Coordinates of C-alpha atoms (C1' of nucleotides) in Angstrom, one line a residue:
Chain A
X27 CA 77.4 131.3 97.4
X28 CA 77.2 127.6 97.4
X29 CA 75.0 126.9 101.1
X30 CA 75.9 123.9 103.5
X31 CA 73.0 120.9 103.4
X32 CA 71.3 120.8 105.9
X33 CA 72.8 119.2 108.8
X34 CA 69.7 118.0 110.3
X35 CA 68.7 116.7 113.7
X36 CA 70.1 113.6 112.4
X37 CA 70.4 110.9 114.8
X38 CA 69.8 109.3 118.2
X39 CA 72.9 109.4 121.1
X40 CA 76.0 107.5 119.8
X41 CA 75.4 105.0 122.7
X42 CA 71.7 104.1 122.1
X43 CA 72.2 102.0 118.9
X44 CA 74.7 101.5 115.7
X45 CA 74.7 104.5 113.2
X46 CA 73.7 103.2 110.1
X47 CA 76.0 104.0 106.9
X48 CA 74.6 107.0 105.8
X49 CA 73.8 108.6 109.1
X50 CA 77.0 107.9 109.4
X51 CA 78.0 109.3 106.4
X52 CA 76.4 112.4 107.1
X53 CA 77.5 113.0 111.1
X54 CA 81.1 112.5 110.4
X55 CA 80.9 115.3 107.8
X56 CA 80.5 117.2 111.2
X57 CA 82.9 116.0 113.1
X58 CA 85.6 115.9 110.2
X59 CA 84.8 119.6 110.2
X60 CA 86.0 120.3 113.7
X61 CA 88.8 117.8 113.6
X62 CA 90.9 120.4 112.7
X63 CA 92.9 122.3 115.2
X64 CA 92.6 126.0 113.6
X65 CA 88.9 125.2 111.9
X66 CA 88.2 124.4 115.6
X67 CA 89.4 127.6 116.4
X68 CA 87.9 129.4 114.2
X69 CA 84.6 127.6 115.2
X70 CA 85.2 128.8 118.7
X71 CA 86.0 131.9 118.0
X72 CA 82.7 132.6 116.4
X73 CA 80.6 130.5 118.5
X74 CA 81.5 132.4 122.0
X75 CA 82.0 135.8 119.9
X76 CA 79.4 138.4 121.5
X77 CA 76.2 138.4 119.3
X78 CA 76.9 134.5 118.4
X79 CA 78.8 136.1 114.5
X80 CA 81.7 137.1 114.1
X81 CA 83.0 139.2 111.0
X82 CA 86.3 137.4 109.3
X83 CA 88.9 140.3 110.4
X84 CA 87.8 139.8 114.2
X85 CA 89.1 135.9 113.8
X86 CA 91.7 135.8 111.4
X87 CA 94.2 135.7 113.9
X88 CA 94.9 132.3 113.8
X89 CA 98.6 132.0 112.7
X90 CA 97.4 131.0 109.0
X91 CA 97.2 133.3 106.1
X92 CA 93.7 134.7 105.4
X93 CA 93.4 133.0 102.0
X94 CA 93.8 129.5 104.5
X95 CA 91.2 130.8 106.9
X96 CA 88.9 131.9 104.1
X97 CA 89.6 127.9 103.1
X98 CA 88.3 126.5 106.5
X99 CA 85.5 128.9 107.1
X100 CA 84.0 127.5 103.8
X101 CA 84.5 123.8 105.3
X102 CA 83.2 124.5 108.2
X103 CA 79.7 126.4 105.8
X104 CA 79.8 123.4 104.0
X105 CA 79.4 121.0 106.9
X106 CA 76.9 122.8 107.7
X107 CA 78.3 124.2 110.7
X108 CA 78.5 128.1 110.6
X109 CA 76.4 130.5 107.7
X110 CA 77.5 133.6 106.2
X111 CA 76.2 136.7 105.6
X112 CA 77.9 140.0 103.6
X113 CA 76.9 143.4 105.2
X114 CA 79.0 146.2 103.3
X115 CA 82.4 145.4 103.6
X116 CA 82.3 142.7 105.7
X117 CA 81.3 139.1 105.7
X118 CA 80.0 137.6 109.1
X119 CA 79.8 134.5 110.5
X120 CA 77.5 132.6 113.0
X121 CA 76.9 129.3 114.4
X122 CA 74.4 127.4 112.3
X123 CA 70.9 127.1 114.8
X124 CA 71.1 123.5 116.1
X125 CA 74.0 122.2 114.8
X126 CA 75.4 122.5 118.9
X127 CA 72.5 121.0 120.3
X128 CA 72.3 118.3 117.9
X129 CA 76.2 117.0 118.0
X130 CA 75.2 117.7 121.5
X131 CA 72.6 115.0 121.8
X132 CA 74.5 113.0 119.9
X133 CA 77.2 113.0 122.8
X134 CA 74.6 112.7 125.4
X135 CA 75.6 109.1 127.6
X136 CA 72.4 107.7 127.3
X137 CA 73.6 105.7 130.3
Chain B
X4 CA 100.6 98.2 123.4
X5 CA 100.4 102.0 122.7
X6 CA 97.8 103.5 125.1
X7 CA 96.2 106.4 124.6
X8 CA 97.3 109.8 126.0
X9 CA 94.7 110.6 128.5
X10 CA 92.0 112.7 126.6
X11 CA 91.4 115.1 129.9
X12 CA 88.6 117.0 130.9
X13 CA 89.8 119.4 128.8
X14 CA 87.4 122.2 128.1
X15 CA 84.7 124.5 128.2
X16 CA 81.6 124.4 125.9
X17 CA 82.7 126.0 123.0
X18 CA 80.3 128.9 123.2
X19 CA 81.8 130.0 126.7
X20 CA 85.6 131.6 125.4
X21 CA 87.6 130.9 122.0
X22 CA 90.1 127.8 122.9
X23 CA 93.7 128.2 122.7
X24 CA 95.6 126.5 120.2
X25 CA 97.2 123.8 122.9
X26 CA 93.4 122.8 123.7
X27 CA 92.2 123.1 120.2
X28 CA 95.3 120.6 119.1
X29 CA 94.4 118.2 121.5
X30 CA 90.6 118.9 121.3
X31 CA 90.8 118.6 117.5
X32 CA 92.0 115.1 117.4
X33 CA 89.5 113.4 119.2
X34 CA 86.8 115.2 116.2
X35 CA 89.1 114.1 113.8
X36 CA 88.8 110.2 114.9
X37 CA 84.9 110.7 114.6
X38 CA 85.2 112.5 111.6
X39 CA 85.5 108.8 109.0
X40 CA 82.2 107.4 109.0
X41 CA 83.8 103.8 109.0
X42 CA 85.7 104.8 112.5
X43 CA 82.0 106.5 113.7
X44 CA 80.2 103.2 113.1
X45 CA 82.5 101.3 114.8
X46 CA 82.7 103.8 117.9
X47 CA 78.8 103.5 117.8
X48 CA 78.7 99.6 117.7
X49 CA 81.4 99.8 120.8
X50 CA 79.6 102.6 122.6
X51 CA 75.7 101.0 122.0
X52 CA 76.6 97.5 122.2
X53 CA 75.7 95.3 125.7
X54 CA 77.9 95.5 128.4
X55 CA 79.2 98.8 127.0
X56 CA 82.0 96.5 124.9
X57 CA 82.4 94.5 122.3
X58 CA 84.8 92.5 120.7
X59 CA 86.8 92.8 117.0
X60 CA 84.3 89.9 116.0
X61 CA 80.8 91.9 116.8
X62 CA 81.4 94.7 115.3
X63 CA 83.7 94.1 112.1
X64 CA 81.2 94.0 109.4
X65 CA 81.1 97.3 108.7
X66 CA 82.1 96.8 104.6
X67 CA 85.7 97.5 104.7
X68 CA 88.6 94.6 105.1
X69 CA 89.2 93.5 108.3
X70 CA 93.0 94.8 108.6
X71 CA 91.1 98.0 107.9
X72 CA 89.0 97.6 110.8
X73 CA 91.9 97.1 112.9
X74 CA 93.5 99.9 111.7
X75 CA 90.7 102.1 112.5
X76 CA 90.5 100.6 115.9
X77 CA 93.7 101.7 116.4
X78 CA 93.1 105.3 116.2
X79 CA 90.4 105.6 118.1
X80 CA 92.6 104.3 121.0
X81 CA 95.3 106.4 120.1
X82 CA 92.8 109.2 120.1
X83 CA 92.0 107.9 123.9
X84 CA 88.5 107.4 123.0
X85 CA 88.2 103.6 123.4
X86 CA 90.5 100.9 125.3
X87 CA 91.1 97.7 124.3
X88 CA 91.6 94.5 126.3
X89 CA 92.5 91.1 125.4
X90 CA 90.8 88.3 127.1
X91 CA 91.5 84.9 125.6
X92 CA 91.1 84.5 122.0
X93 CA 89.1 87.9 121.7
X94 CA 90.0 91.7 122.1
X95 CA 87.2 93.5 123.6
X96 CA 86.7 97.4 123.2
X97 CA 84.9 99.4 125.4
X98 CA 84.4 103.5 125.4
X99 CA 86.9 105.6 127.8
X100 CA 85.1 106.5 130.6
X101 CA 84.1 110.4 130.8
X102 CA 84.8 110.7 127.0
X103 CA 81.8 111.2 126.1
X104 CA 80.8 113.1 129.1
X105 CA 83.9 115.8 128.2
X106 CA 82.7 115.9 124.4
X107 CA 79.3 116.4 125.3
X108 CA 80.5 119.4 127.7
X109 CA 82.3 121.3 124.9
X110 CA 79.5 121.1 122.1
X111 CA 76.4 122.2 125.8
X112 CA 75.2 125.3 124.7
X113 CA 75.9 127.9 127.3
X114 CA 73.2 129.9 125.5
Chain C
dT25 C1' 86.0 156.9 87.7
dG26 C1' 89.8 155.1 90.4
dC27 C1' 91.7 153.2 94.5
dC28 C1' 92.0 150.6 98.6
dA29 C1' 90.4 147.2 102.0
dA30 C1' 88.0 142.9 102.9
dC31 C1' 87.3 138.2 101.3
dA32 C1' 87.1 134.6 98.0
dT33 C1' 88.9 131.6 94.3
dA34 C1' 92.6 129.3 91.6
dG35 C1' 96.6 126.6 91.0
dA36 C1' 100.7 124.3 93.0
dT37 C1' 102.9 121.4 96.3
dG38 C1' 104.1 118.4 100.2
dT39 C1' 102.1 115.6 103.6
dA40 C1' 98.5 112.8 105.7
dT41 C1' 95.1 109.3 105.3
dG42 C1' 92.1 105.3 103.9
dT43 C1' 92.4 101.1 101.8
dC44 C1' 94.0 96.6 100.5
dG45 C1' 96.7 92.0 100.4
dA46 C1' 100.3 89.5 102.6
dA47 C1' 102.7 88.3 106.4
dC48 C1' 103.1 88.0 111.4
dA49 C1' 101.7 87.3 116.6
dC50 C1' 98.8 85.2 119.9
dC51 C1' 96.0 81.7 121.9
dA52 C1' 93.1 77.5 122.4
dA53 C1' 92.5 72.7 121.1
dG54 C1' 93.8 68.4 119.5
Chain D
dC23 C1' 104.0 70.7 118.5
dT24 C1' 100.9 71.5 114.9
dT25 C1' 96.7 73.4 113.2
dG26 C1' 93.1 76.9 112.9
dG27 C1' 90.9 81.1 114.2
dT28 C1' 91.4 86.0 115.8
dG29 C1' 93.5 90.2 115.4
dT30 C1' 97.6 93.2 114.4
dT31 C1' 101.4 95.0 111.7
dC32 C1' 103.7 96.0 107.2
dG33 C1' 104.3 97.9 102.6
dA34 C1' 102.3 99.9 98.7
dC35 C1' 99.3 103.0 96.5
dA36 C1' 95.7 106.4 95.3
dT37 C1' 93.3 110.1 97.0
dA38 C1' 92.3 113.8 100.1
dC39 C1' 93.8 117.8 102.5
dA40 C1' 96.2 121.9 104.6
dT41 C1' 98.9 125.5 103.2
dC42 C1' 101.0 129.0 100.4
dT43 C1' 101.3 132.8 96.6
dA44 C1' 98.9 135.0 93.0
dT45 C1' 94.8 136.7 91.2
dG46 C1' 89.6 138.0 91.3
dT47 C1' 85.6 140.1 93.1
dT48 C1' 83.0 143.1 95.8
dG49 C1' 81.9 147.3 98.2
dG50 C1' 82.9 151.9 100.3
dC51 C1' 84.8 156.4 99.4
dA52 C1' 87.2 160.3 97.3

DNA sequence: TGCCAACATAGATGTATGTCGAACACCAAG
DNA sequence: CTTGGTGTTCGACATACATCTATGTTGGCA
């Protein structure tokens, strides 16, 4: 079921020196992922959903059709983001370990 | 010159309650200006480069065409996440203050 | 076995976006 | 005022992307 790359710790705060091209490369994947408003909802939705996953019917409720939010929960697997998991009928979702503490760090002002 | 609609403190870590769709449409564009690698580098170079600016001249060798560069510039100011400033024959960029403090915020992990 | 619900994939389509070269605006020196 | 350097804007173009409808696939259940 095709499984995201690994997103990795990746790199040092934006502010402490110059990505280099393929860090760069890589991190944008991320943000690219979240730079969309209703993959950014969905993101959210599973991230602060109680037990950190969220099955697909509890978040399709996005004002897209489902085949669209099946589209941008695949993105967001794919950039590493969230992983999925099928139990009976339903698929769930969770926040990929990491992945917030890492874009987090790379957000920390370094100041 | 086009300035930037204020970016705002906007919201809470991610994890904390799903956003709505008026803070994930605002939210969602300042991801989506991180989210080219070429626009990343060049927030990077701004953001980890002396003085916390930099002008056009430092930072343009990042392997596209200059008017590309420019370009990119561009939207990360309309995105409000760097200013620009002319002073003599240069254009210096610097990072909008608390940007990175606000996108830090939403990605904490309220864990 | 057959059916229904939950998700995923496929194909089509309009729009957004990244890129370039050319032309323009701004400023400092001669 | 003219020249040269710095950066922006313009127009064109190819590609990427978000979205939809239609169709597949998978699993529970009668």
């Amino acid at each position: 079921m095709l499984e995201p790359e690994a997103v990795a710790p990746c790199c040092p705060p934006l502010t402490e020196r110059p990505l280099t091209a393929e860090e760069a490369e890589r991190t944008a994947k991320m943000f690219k992922a979240l730079g969309d408003p209703v993959r950014l909802r969905l993101f959210s939705l599973v991230a602060s959903h109680e037990g950190g996953e969220a099955c697909v019917c509890d978040i399709s409720d996005v004002g897209v059709s489902q085949p669209t939010v099946s589209h941008h929960l695949k993105k967001l697997r794919e950039a590493g983001l969230l992983t999925s998991e099928r139990r009976g009928t339903w698929v769930y979702y969770k926040v990929a370990p990491s992945v917030l503490a890492a874009m987090g760090q790379l957000l920390t002002a370094a100041d």
